[in-house]
Coordinates of C-alpha atoms and ligand atoms in Angstrom, one line a residue:
Chain A
M1 CA -21.6 -24.8 0.1
T2 CA -21.2 -21.8 -2.4
M3 CA -24.4 -19.6 -2.6
Y4 CA -25.0 -17.6 -5.8
W5 CA -27.7 -15.1 -6.2
N6 CA -27.6 -15.1 -10.0
K7 CA -25.7 -18.3 -10.8
K8 CA -26.6 -18.1 -14.5
V9 CA -24.8 -14.8 -15.1
E10 CA -22.2 -15.3 -12.3
C11 CA -21.0 -18.6 -13.8
M12 CA -21.8 -18.1 -17.5
S13 CA -19.1 -18.9 -20.1
R14 CA -16.7 -16.2 -21.3
E15 CA -18.1 -16.4 -24.6
E16 CA -21.7 -15.9 -23.4
M17 CA -20.6 -13.0 -21.3
R18 CA -19.1 -11.3 -24.2
R19 CA -22.2 -11.8 -26.1
L20 CA -24.3 -10.3 -23.3
Q21 CA -21.9 -7.5 -22.9
S22 CA -21.9 -6.7 -26.7
E23 CA -25.6 -6.7 -26.8
R24 CA -25.9 -4.3 -24.0
L25 CA -23.1 -2.0 -25.0
V26 CA -24.8 -1.5 -28.5
K27 CA -28.0 -0.4 -26.8
M28 CA -26.3 1.8 -24.2
V29 CA -24.4 3.7 -27.0
E30 CA -27.6 4.3 -29.0
H31 CA -29.1 5.5 -25.7
V32 CA -26.5 7.9 -24.7
Y33 CA -26.1 9.2 -28.4
N34 CA -29.8 9.8 -28.8
D35 CA -30.7 11.1 -25.3
S36 CA -27.6 13.0 -24.0
T37 CA -26.3 16.1 -25.7
Y38 CA -23.1 15.7 -23.6
Y39 CA -22.3 12.3 -25.0
R40 CA -23.4 13.2 -28.5
K41 CA -21.1 16.0 -28.7
R42 CA -18.1 14.0 -27.3
M43 CA -18.8 11.1 -29.8
D44 CA -19.1 13.7 -32.6
E45 CA -15.8 15.2 -31.6
C46 CA -14.1 11.9 -31.9
G47 CA -16.0 10.9 -35.0
V48 CA -17.9 7.9 -33.7
K49 CA -21.4 7.0 -34.6
P50 CA -23.5 4.5 -32.8
Q51 CA -23.3 2.2 -35.8
D52 CA -19.5 1.9 -35.3
I53 CA -20.2 0.2 -32.1
R54 CA -21.3 -3.5 -33.0
S55 CA -19.7 -5.5 -30.2
I56 CA -17.9 -5.0 -26.9
D57 CA -14.6 -5.1 -28.8
D58 CA -15.5 -1.8 -30.4
I59 CA -15.6 -0.1 -26.9
S60 CA -12.0 1.3 -27.3
K61 CA -13.5 3.6 -30.1
L62 CA -15.4 5.6 -27.6
P63 CA -14.1 8.7 -25.8
F64 CA -13.3 8.5 -21.9
T65 CA -15.1 10.1 -19.2
T66 CA -13.3 11.7 -16.4
K67 CA -14.1 13.2 -12.9
Q68 CA -13.6 16.4 -14.3
D69 CA -16.2 16.0 -16.8
L70 CA -18.6 15.3 -14.0
R71 CA -17.5 18.4 -12.1
D72 CA -17.8 20.6 -15.4
N73 CA -21.4 19.3 -15.9
Y74 CA -22.6 19.4 -12.2
P75 CA -25.1 18.6 -11.3
F76 CA -27.4 16.9 -13.9
G77 CA -25.5 17.5 -17.1
L78 CA -24.8 13.8 -17.6
F79 CA -28.2 12.5 -17.0
C80 CA -29.5 10.7 -20.0
V81 CA -33.2 10.6 -19.0
P82 CA -35.8 13.2 -18.2
M83 CA -35.7 14.4 -14.6
E84 CA -39.3 12.9 -14.2
D85 CA -37.7 9.4 -14.6
I86 CA -35.0 10.0 -12.0
V87 CA -36.3 8.5 -8.7
R88 CA -33.3 8.9 -6.6
L89 CA -30.2 11.2 -6.2
H90 CA -27.0 10.5 -4.3
A91 CA -23.8 12.5 -4.0
S92 CA -20.3 11.6 -2.9
S93 CA -18.6 14.3 -0.8
G94 CA -15.6 15.1 -2.9
T95 CA -12.5 16.0 -0.9
T96 CA -12.0 18.8 -3.3
G97 CA -14.4 20.9 -5.4
K98 CA -17.9 20.0 -6.3
P99 CA -19.6 16.7 -5.2
I100 CA -20.2 13.8 -7.7
V101 CA -23.8 13.5 -8.3
A102 CA -25.6 10.3 -9.2
G103 CA -29.3 9.9 -10.6
Y104 CA -31.2 6.6 -10.7
T105 CA -34.2 5.5 -12.6
K106 CA -36.4 2.9 -10.9
D107 CA -34.7 0.1 -13.3
D108 CA -31.2 1.5 -12.1
L109 CA -32.2 0.8 -8.4
A110 CA -33.4 -2.6 -9.2
M111 CA -30.1 -3.2 -11.0
W112 CA -28.2 -1.8 -8.0
S113 CA -30.1 -4.2 -5.6
E114 CA -29.2 -7.0 -7.7
V115 CA -25.5 -6.4 -7.7
V116 CA -25.5 -5.7 -4.0
A117 CA -27.6 -9.0 -3.6
R118 CA -24.9 -10.9 -5.6
S119 CA -22.2 -9.2 -3.6
L120 CA -23.6 -10.1 -0.1
M121 CA -24.3 -13.8 -1.1
A122 CA -20.7 -14.3 -2.5
A123 CA -19.5 -13.2 1.0
G124 CA -22.0 -15.9 2.5
V125 CA -24.9 -13.6 3.5
S126 CA -28.5 -15.1 3.1
K127 CA -32.0 -14.7 4.1
D128 CA -31.3 -16.3 7.4
D129 CA -29.1 -13.5 8.5
I130 CA -29.8 -10.4 10.5
M131 CA -27.7 -7.7 8.8
Q132 CA -26.9 -4.4 10.6
V133 CA -26.3 -1.7 8.1
S134 CA -24.0 0.8 9.8
Y135 CA -23.0 2.6 6.6
G136 CA -24.3 6.0 6.7
Y137 CA -27.8 6.5 5.3
G138 CA -28.5 9.5 3.3
L139 CA -26.6 11.2 0.1
F140 CA -23.8 8.7 0.7
T141 CA -24.5 5.5 -1.4
G142 CA -23.3 3.0 1.3
G143 CA -26.3 2.8 3.5
L144 CA -29.2 2.7 1.2
G145 CA -27.1 0.5 -1.4
A146 CA -26.4 -2.2 1.4
H147 CA -30.1 -1.6 2.7
D148 CA -31.8 -2.5 -0.8
G149 CA -29.5 -5.3 -1.6
G150 CA -29.9 -7.0 1.7
T151 CA -33.6 -6.5 1.5
L152 CA -33.7 -8.2 -1.9
I153 CA -32.1 -11.3 -0.7
G154 CA -34.4 -11.4 2.3
A155 CA -32.1 -10.7 5.2
S156 CA -33.5 -9.0 8.1
I157 CA -32.1 -5.4 8.0
V158 CA -31.2 -3.4 11.0
P159 CA -31.0 0.1 9.6
T160 CA -28.8 1.7 12.3
S161 CA -26.8 3.8 9.9
S162 CA -23.5 5.1 11.3
G163 CA -22.8 6.9 14.7
N164 CA -24.3 6.4 18.1
T165 CA -22.0 3.6 18.7
E166 CA -23.1 2.7 22.2
K167 CA -26.6 2.2 20.8
Q168 CA -25.3 0.3 17.8
I169 CA -23.4 -2.2 20.0
T170 CA -26.4 -2.7 22.3
L171 CA -28.7 -3.5 19.4
M172 CA -26.0 -5.7 17.8
R173 CA -25.9 -7.8 20.9
D174 CA -29.6 -7.9 21.8
F175 CA -30.8 -8.6 18.1
G176 CA -28.1 -11.1 17.7
S177 CA -26.9 -9.4 14.5
T178 CA -25.0 -11.9 12.3
V179 CA -23.7 -9.5 9.6
L180 CA -22.1 -6.0 10.0
A181 CA -22.0 -3.8 7.0
C182 CA -19.9 -0.6 7.4
T183 CA -16.6 1.1 6.4
P184 CA -13.7 -0.9 7.7
S185 CA -12.5 1.9 10.0
Y186 CA -15.9 2.2 11.6
A187 CA -15.8 -1.7 12.2
L188 CA -12.5 -1.1 13.9
Y189 CA -14.1 1.7 16.1
I190 CA -17.0 -0.6 16.8
A191 CA -14.7 -3.4 17.8
D192 CA -12.7 -1.2 20.2
S193 CA -16.0 0.4 21.7
I194 CA -17.0 -3.2 22.4
K195 CA -14.0 -3.8 24.3
K196 CA -14.2 -0.6 26.2
S197 CA -17.7 -1.1 27.2
G198 CA -16.8 -4.2 29.0
F199 CA -18.9 -6.5 26.6
D200 CA -17.7 -10.0 25.8
I201 CA -17.5 -10.6 22.1
K202 CA -18.7 -14.1 22.9
D203 CA -22.2 -12.6 23.7
F204 CA -22.4 -11.4 20.0
K205 CA -23.6 -13.5 17.1
L206 CA -21.6 -11.6 14.3
R207 CA -20.0 -13.9 11.6
V208 CA -19.6 -11.8 8.4
G209 CA -18.5 -8.3 7.8
I210 CA -19.3 -6.4 4.6
F211 CA -16.7 -3.6 4.3
G212 CA -15.9 -0.9 1.7
A213 CA -16.0 2.6 0.6
E214 CA -12.4 3.1 1.6
P215 CA -9.1 1.3 1.1
W216 CA -7.9 -0.9 3.9
T217 CA -5.0 -3.2 4.5
D218 CA -4.5 -6.7 5.0
A219 CA -3.3 -6.0 8.6
M220 CA -6.5 -4.0 9.3
R221 CA -8.5 -7.0 8.0
R222 CA -6.8 -9.4 10.4
D223 CA -7.1 -6.9 13.3
I224 CA -11.1 -6.5 12.5
E225 CA -11.5 -10.3 12.1
E226 CA -9.7 -11.1 15.3
K227 CA -11.4 -8.5 17.4
L228 CA -15.0 -9.1 16.0
N229 CA -14.5 -12.9 15.6
I230 CA -16.0 -12.6 12.0
K231 CA -14.8 -13.1 8.4
A232 CA -14.4 -9.8 6.7
F233 CA -15.1 -9.1 3.1
D234 CA -14.2 -6.2 0.7
I235 CA -17.2 -4.9 -1.2
Y236 CA -16.2 -2.6 -4.1
G237 CA -18.0 0.3 -5.7
L238 CA -17.8 3.8 -6.7
T239 CA -20.7 6.5 -6.8
E240 CA -20.2 7.0 -10.3
M241 CA -21.0 3.5 -11.2
C242 CA -23.7 3.2 -8.7
G243 CA -22.2 2.9 -5.2
P244 CA -21.2 -0.3 -3.4
G245 CA -21.8 -3.6 -5.1
V246 CA -19.8 -3.2 -8.4
G247 CA -18.0 -6.3 -7.3
C248 CA -17.2 -8.2 -4.1
E249 CA -14.9 -10.8 -2.5
C250 CA -16.3 -14.4 -2.6
E251 CA -15.4 -17.1 0.0
C252 CA -12.0 -17.8 -1.7
Q253 CA -11.0 -14.1 -1.2
N254 CA -8.8 -14.3 -4.4
G255 CA -9.5 -10.9 -5.6
T256 CA -12.8 -9.1 -6.2
H257 CA -15.5 -10.5 -8.6
L258 CA -16.7 -7.7 -10.7
W259 CA -20.3 -7.9 -12.0
E260 CA -19.2 -7.2 -15.4
D261 CA -22.5 -7.8 -17.3
H262 CA -23.5 -4.4 -15.7
F263 CA -20.1 -2.7 -15.3
Y264 CA -17.6 -3.3 -18.1
P265 CA -14.0 -3.2 -17.0
E266 CA -11.0 -2.4 -19.0
I267 CA -7.3 -1.9 -18.0
I268 CA -5.6 1.0 -19.9
D269 CA -2.1 2.4 -20.0
P270 CA -2.8 5.7 -18.2
V271 CA -0.3 7.4 -20.6
T272 CA -0.9 6.1 -24.0
L273 CA -4.6 5.5 -22.9
Q274 CA -4.4 2.1 -25.1
P275 CA -6.1 -1.1 -23.5
L276 CA -3.6 -3.5 -22.0
P277 CA -3.9 -7.5 -22.1
P278 CA -5.4 -9.4 -19.4
G279 CA -3.3 -9.5 -16.3
E280 CA -1.2 -6.3 -17.0
K281 CA -1.3 -3.6 -14.5
G282 CA -2.8 -0.4 -15.4
E283 CA -5.9 2.0 -14.9
L284 CA -9.1 0.6 -14.3
V285 CA -11.9 2.1 -16.7
F286 CA -15.6 1.2 -16.2
T287 CA -18.5 1.4 -18.6
N288 CA -22.2 1.1 -17.3
L289 CA -23.9 -1.3 -19.5
T290 CA -27.4 -1.0 -18.0
K291 CA -27.7 2.0 -16.0
W292 CA -30.0 4.2 -17.7
G293 CA -30.2 7.3 -15.8
M294 CA -26.6 8.5 -15.6
P295 CA -24.6 6.0 -17.3
M296 CA -20.7 6.6 -17.4
I297 CA -19.0 5.7 -20.7
R298 CA -15.4 4.5 -20.2
Y299 CA -15.0 6.3 -16.7
R300 CA -11.6 6.6 -15.7
T301 CA -11.4 5.6 -12.2
R302 CA -7.6 6.6 -11.7
D303 CA -7.1 3.3 -9.7
L304 CA -4.4 1.0 -10.8
T305 CA -5.1 -2.8 -10.6
T306 CA -5.0 -6.0 -12.7
L307 CA -7.8 -8.2 -14.1
H308 CA -7.8 -12.0 -14.0
Y309 CA -10.2 -13.9 -16.2
E310 CA -9.5 -17.4 -15.1
T311 CA -12.7 -19.3 -13.4
C312 CA -12.5 -18.8 -9.7
E313 CA -12.4 -21.9 -7.4
C314 CA -15.9 -20.7 -6.1
G315 CA -17.1 -21.6 -9.6
R316 CA -17.7 -17.9 -10.8
T317 CA -16.3 -16.9 -14.0
A318 CA -16.9 -13.3 -13.5
V319 CA -13.6 -11.4 -13.7
R320 CA -11.6 -10.9 -10.6
M321 CA -9.8 -7.6 -9.8
S322 CA -6.7 -7.6 -7.7
K323 CA -6.1 -5.1 -4.8
I324 CA -6.1 -1.5 -5.9
L325 CA -2.3 -0.9 -6.4
G326 CA -2.3 2.8 -6.1
R327 CA -3.5 5.7 -8.2
S328 CA -2.4 6.7 -11.6
D329 CA -2.5 10.4 -10.5
D330 CA 0.4 9.6 -8.3
M331 CA 2.4 8.5 -11.3
L332 CA 5.9 10.1 -12.0
I333 CA 7.6 10.4 -15.3
I334 CA 11.3 10.0 -14.7
R335 CA 13.9 10.1 -17.6
G336 CA 10.7 9.3 -19.8
V337 CA 9.8 6.2 -17.8
N338 CA 6.5 5.9 -15.9
V339 CA 7.2 5.2 -12.2
F340 CA 4.4 4.5 -9.9
P341 CA 5.1 4.9 -6.1
S342 CA 3.1 1.8 -5.4
T343 CA 5.8 -0.2 -7.4
I344 CA 8.6 1.2 -5.5
E345 CA 6.5 0.2 -2.3
S346 CA 6.2 -3.4 -3.3
I347 CA 9.9 -3.5 -4.0
I348 CA 10.9 -2.0 -0.6
L349 CA 8.5 -4.5 1.1
E350 CA 10.5 -7.4 -0.6
F351 CA 13.4 -6.5 1.6
P352 CA 13.3 -7.7 5.3
E353 CA 16.1 -5.6 6.0
C354 CA 14.1 -2.4 5.3
E355 CA 11.4 -0.5 7.2
P356 CA 8.0 -0.2 5.2
Y357 CA 8.5 3.3 4.6
Y358 CA 10.1 5.1 1.6
M359 CA 10.3 8.6 0.1
I360 CA 10.8 9.3 -3.6
E361 CA 12.7 12.4 -4.5
V362 CA 13.0 13.6 -8.1
D363 CA 14.9 16.7 -9.3
R364 CA 16.4 17.8 -12.6
V365 CA 20.3 18.5 -12.5
N366 CA 22.1 19.5 -15.7
N367 CA 18.9 18.4 -17.8
T368 CA 19.0 15.1 -16.4
D369 CA 16.3 13.7 -14.0
T370 CA 17.6 12.6 -10.5
F371 CA 15.8 9.6 -8.9
D372 CA 16.4 9.3 -5.2
I373 CA 14.6 6.8 -3.0
Q374 CA 15.1 7.0 0.7
V375 CA 14.9 3.9 2.8
E376 CA 15.4 3.2 6.6
V377 CA 17.0 0.1 7.6
K378 CA 15.4 -1.8 10.6
P379 CA 17.4 -1.4 13.9
E380 CA 18.2 -5.1 14.1
Y381 CA 19.9 -5.1 10.6
Y382 CA 22.5 -2.1 11.3
T383 CA 25.8 -3.5 11.7
D384 CA 29.4 -2.2 12.0
R385 CA 30.3 -3.2 8.7
I386 CA 29.7 -0.4 6.1
T387 CA 30.3 -3.1 3.4
E388 CA 26.9 -4.8 4.4
L389 CA 25.1 -1.6 4.1
A390 CA 26.8 -0.8 0.7
A391 CA 25.8 -4.2 -0.4
L392 CA 22.1 -3.8 0.5
K393 CA 22.0 -0.5 -1.2
K394 CA 23.2 -2.3 -4.2
R395 CA 20.5 -4.9 -4.2
I396 CA 17.8 -2.6 -3.8
T397 CA 19.2 -0.5 -6.7
A398 CA 19.4 -3.6 -9.0
R399 CA 15.8 -4.7 -8.1
V400 CA 14.4 -1.2 -8.9
Q401 CA 16.4 -1.2 -12.2
S402 CA 15.1 -4.5 -13.2
V403 CA 11.5 -3.7 -12.4
V404 CA 11.2 -0.1 -13.3
G405 CA 13.8 0.2 -15.9
I406 CA 15.8 3.0 -14.5
S407 CA 18.3 3.0 -12.0
P408 CA 17.7 5.0 -8.7
N409 CA 20.1 6.3 -6.1
I410 CA 19.1 4.6 -3.0
K411 CA 19.7 6.6 0.2
I412 CA 19.8 4.7 3.3
V413 CA 18.7 7.4 6.0
E414 CA 18.7 7.2 9.9
P415 CA 16.0 5.7 11.8
N416 CA 12.7 7.9 11.9
T417 CA 13.7 10.2 9.0
I418 CA 10.9 9.3 6.7
E419 CA 7.5 10.6 7.8
R420 CA 5.1 8.1 9.2
S421 CA 1.5 8.8 8.6
M422 CA -1.7 6.7 8.5
G423 CA -3.6 6.4 5.2
K424 CA -2.6 8.8 2.3
A425 CA 1.2 9.3 3.2
K426 CA 3.2 11.4 0.8
H427 CA 5.5 9.2 -1.1
A428 CA 7.2 11.4 -3.6
I429 CA 8.5 15.0 -3.8
D430 CA 9.0 16.2 -7.4
H431 CA 11.4 19.2 -7.3
R432 CA 11.3 19.7 -11.1
K433 CA 9.9 22.9 -12.5
F434 CA 8.2 22.5 -15.8
E435 CA 7.4 26.0 -17.3
Chain B
M1 CA 39.4 -11.8 24.9
L2 CA 37.0 -9.4 23.3
I3 CA 35.6 -6.0 24.1
K4 CA 32.3 -4.2 23.1
Q5 CA 32.3 -1.6 20.3
L6 CA 29.6 0.7 19.8
S7 CA 28.9 1.5 16.1
V8 CA 26.5 4.1 14.8
F9 CA 25.2 4.6 11.3
L10 CA 25.3 8.1 10.0
E11 CA 24.4 9.7 7.1
N12 CA 26.9 12.4 6.1
R13 CA 25.1 14.9 8.2
L14 CA 27.0 17.6 10.1
G15 CA 26.4 17.8 13.8
R16 CA 25.5 14.2 14.3
F17 CA 28.9 13.5 15.9
S18 CA 28.6 16.5 18.3
Q19 CA 25.2 15.4 19.3
I20 CA 26.6 12.0 20.3
A21 CA 29.6 13.7 22.2
K22 CA 27.0 15.9 24.1
I23 CA 24.8 12.8 25.0
F24 CA 28.0 11.0 26.3
S25 CA 29.2 13.8 28.3
E26 CA 25.9 14.5 30.0
A27 CA 25.6 10.9 30.9
G28 CA 29.2 10.6 32.2
I29 CA 30.2 8.1 29.4
N30 CA 33.8 8.5 28.6
M31 CA 34.9 8.1 25.0
K32 CA 38.2 6.3 24.8
A33 CA 38.5 5.9 21.0
F34 CA 36.7 6.4 17.8
T35 CA 37.0 6.1 14.1
V36 CA 34.7 6.4 11.1
S37 CA 34.5 4.0 8.1
E38 CA 32.8 5.8 5.3
N39 CA 32.0 5.7 1.7
A40 CA 30.5 8.6 -0.5
E41 CA 27.0 8.7 1.1
F42 CA 27.3 7.4 4.6
G43 CA 29.6 6.4 7.5
V44 CA 29.7 4.1 10.3
L45 CA 31.0 5.5 13.5
H46 CA 33.0 3.1 15.7
L47 CA 33.5 4.1 19.4
I48 CA 35.1 2.7 22.4
V49 CA 33.3 3.8 25.3
S50 CA 33.4 3.3 29.2
D51 CA 29.8 1.8 29.4
P52 CA 28.9 0.5 26.0
E53 CA 25.4 -1.0 26.9
K54 CA 24.4 2.3 28.7
A55 CA 25.7 4.4 25.6
C56 CA 23.8 2.1 23.0
A57 CA 20.7 2.3 24.9
L58 CA 21.0 6.1 25.1
L59 CA 21.5 6.5 21.4
R60 CA 18.8 4.2 20.4
E61 CA 16.4 6.4 22.6
K62 CA 17.3 9.3 20.7
S63 CA 16.8 7.4 17.2
F64 CA 20.4 6.8 16.4
A65 CA 21.0 3.6 14.6
A66 CA 23.4 2.2 17.3
T67 CA 24.7 -1.4 17.6
L68 CA 27.1 -3.2 19.7
N69 CA 29.5 -5.7 18.4
D70 CA 32.7 -7.7 19.5
V71 CA 36.1 -6.5 18.6
I72 CA 39.7 -7.4 19.7
C73 CA 41.7 -4.9 21.7
L74 CA 45.4 -5.8 21.2
Q75 CA 47.7 -4.5 23.8
C76 CA 50.6 -3.4 21.8
P77 CA 54.1 -4.4 23.4
D78 CA 56.5 -1.7 23.6
V79 CA 58.9 -3.3 21.2
P80 CA 59.8 -2.0 17.7
G81 CA 57.9 -4.0 14.9
A82 CA 55.6 -5.8 17.4
L83 CA 52.4 -4.6 15.4
E84 CA 53.8 -5.9 12.4
V85 CA 54.5 -9.3 13.7
A86 CA 50.9 -9.5 15.0
L87 CA 49.4 -8.4 11.6
A88 CA 51.6 -10.9 9.8
A89 CA 50.3 -13.8 12.1
I90 CA 46.8 -12.7 11.4
T91 CA 47.2 -12.5 7.6
E92 CA 49.1 -15.7 7.4
A93 CA 46.2 -17.6 9.3
G94 CA 44.0 -16.3 6.2
I95 CA 42.2 -13.9 8.4
S96 CA 41.2 -10.5 6.9
I97 CA 40.7 -7.3 8.7
E98 CA 37.6 -5.2 8.0
Y99 CA 39.1 -2.2 9.8
M100 CA 41.4 -1.3 12.8
Y101 CA 42.4 1.8 14.7
A102 CA 44.8 2.5 17.3
F103 CA 44.7 4.8 20.4
A104 CA 46.9 5.5 23.3
Q105 CA 46.5 5.7 27.1
G106 CA 49.3 7.0 29.2
S107 CA 52.3 5.0 27.9
T108 CA 50.2 2.0 26.7
A109 CA 49.0 1.8 23.0
S110 CA 46.0 -0.4 22.0
V111 CA 44.8 -1.5 18.6
I112 CA 41.2 -2.2 17.9
I113 CA 40.9 -4.9 15.2
R114 CA 37.8 -6.1 13.5
P115 CA 38.7 -9.3 11.9
N116 CA 36.1 -11.3 9.5
D117 CA 36.7 -14.3 12.0
L118 CA 36.9 -13.2 15.7
D119 CA 37.5 -16.6 17.4
K120 CA 40.3 -17.5 14.9
C121 CA 41.8 -14.3 15.3
I122 CA 42.0 -14.6 19.1
E123 CA 43.4 -17.9 18.8
V124 CA 46.4 -16.7 16.6
L125 CA 47.2 -14.0 18.7
S126 CA 47.2 -16.0 21.8
E127 CA 49.5 -18.7 20.1
N128 CA 51.8 -15.8 19.3
K129 CA 51.9 -14.6 22.9
F130 CA 50.0 -11.4 22.3
K131 CA 48.0 -9.8 25.0
T132 CA 44.4 -8.7 24.3
L133 CA 42.4 -6.7 26.7
T134 CA 39.1 -7.7 28.4
Q135 CA 36.3 -5.1 28.9
E136 CA 37.4 -4.8 32.6
G137 CA 41.1 -4.7 31.7
L138 CA 40.2 -1.8 29.2
N139 CA 38.3 0.0 31.9
S140 CA 40.9 -0.1 34.3
I141 CA 43.4 1.4 32.3
Ligands
ZN1 ZN1 -14.7 -16.6 -6.4

């Protein structure tokens, strides 16, 4: 049986949702215009006044906010309430430059707990569960976010935080934890440690995993599910919006439901910055509709995805986001056409003859962009017939041409030529010099 | 009768062939014949060697895209126009030849033929009384 934390909102009609979003956006825009020198200045520069925003449809009139804006205004420049109303600070460890700081009012924390509660329940967690929170507690939003949401639904929280894995495992077994909340990579580490310690997974009562804060593959999901004997769910979030709980998968695992009465999602073309119709792939942009302390207006996530508005089989009408399909920062413009490495990757994966590796190489020769894609053929597909390899090259070329719109030069390279790396592999080399 | 041919995919990179030659000489594998089919971007090297299984395993170990496949080794009679007769018989039977190459050992000339239909080609050749070599036969020359 499907459980909902807030059925009224999670299953409300699209029309009601738009009305609620409109109402909240109008209030939010008044708030940021009146209470933030930063946002007032940005809106004035664009010639937008709060009275121009009458419904959610007017959102495209508002200027975007970027990670750079957050860095430029470090630490508190985007706070929209006096410091006395801020009751919590979190910060993300930026891989480059200054950290991203988030400030929360009491109401903001209540909202955050609410969305985490919805997320947990969508994944089947209830007050009857014992939830071990193995996300790091501290400046990172994962630990306290999961903690507060789990507390709200009444689950028994075991706040182990991350690390000290031996002890984690012992408590997990002795307490009979039924839910594990942590990063997917830590879940795998725990699974392998259980095995190494000689414990039997049958002595554990785990049934659900709530994993997020980093990208993970379907293969990793299957691996974790098998090793821990659980069903693994992806919880989505980003520090700029609040932390984990911006959305979560439901039991159907058919995309991530976004709690859009609090975080309004848009998909834009990363080049023209124009909104795209539902279902089209583009950059995800979020607007906080209810977070008062440090609201983000049209925050560009740089994540590429698609949004789907059909009602889910679980009964929720809340919009579903597909898997993150890449980063808009990775986009290449070749012969005037936008090319995302993630698109090339999905094409290569369509060919059973090819290894799942590729490398895009772009250069400029005689004022024309060259567009090479290196691919490797699986050992069992090599033959003595050069015509077969030439035919494969032709088929890949045609497929890329039809999807991307420009014709690549497919280069079949020898085995183990393309660099293998876990995680953020480099998929493109751009030799062009733009002075 | 069929023999094993070793085929290696090569990008047009200098030095790859000499690496292969070195691997074979160190392992005591004897190269009897080779040829390359190629287009503008890559090539496939075809080799007849003394121990094809071992040669293939060695190359794969070193990340070469090596495969084994069957080819026909036609032993050419020392009669003028014999090859022409053989090829005419093959063509007449509607068989097409992907590639072929010849090599000589002592006074014997052999032709490696890679037809699109191996079984049919063998049949046609034996019907016409042409002699094809087995792996053992080849190695004993
Ligand atoms: Zn659902």
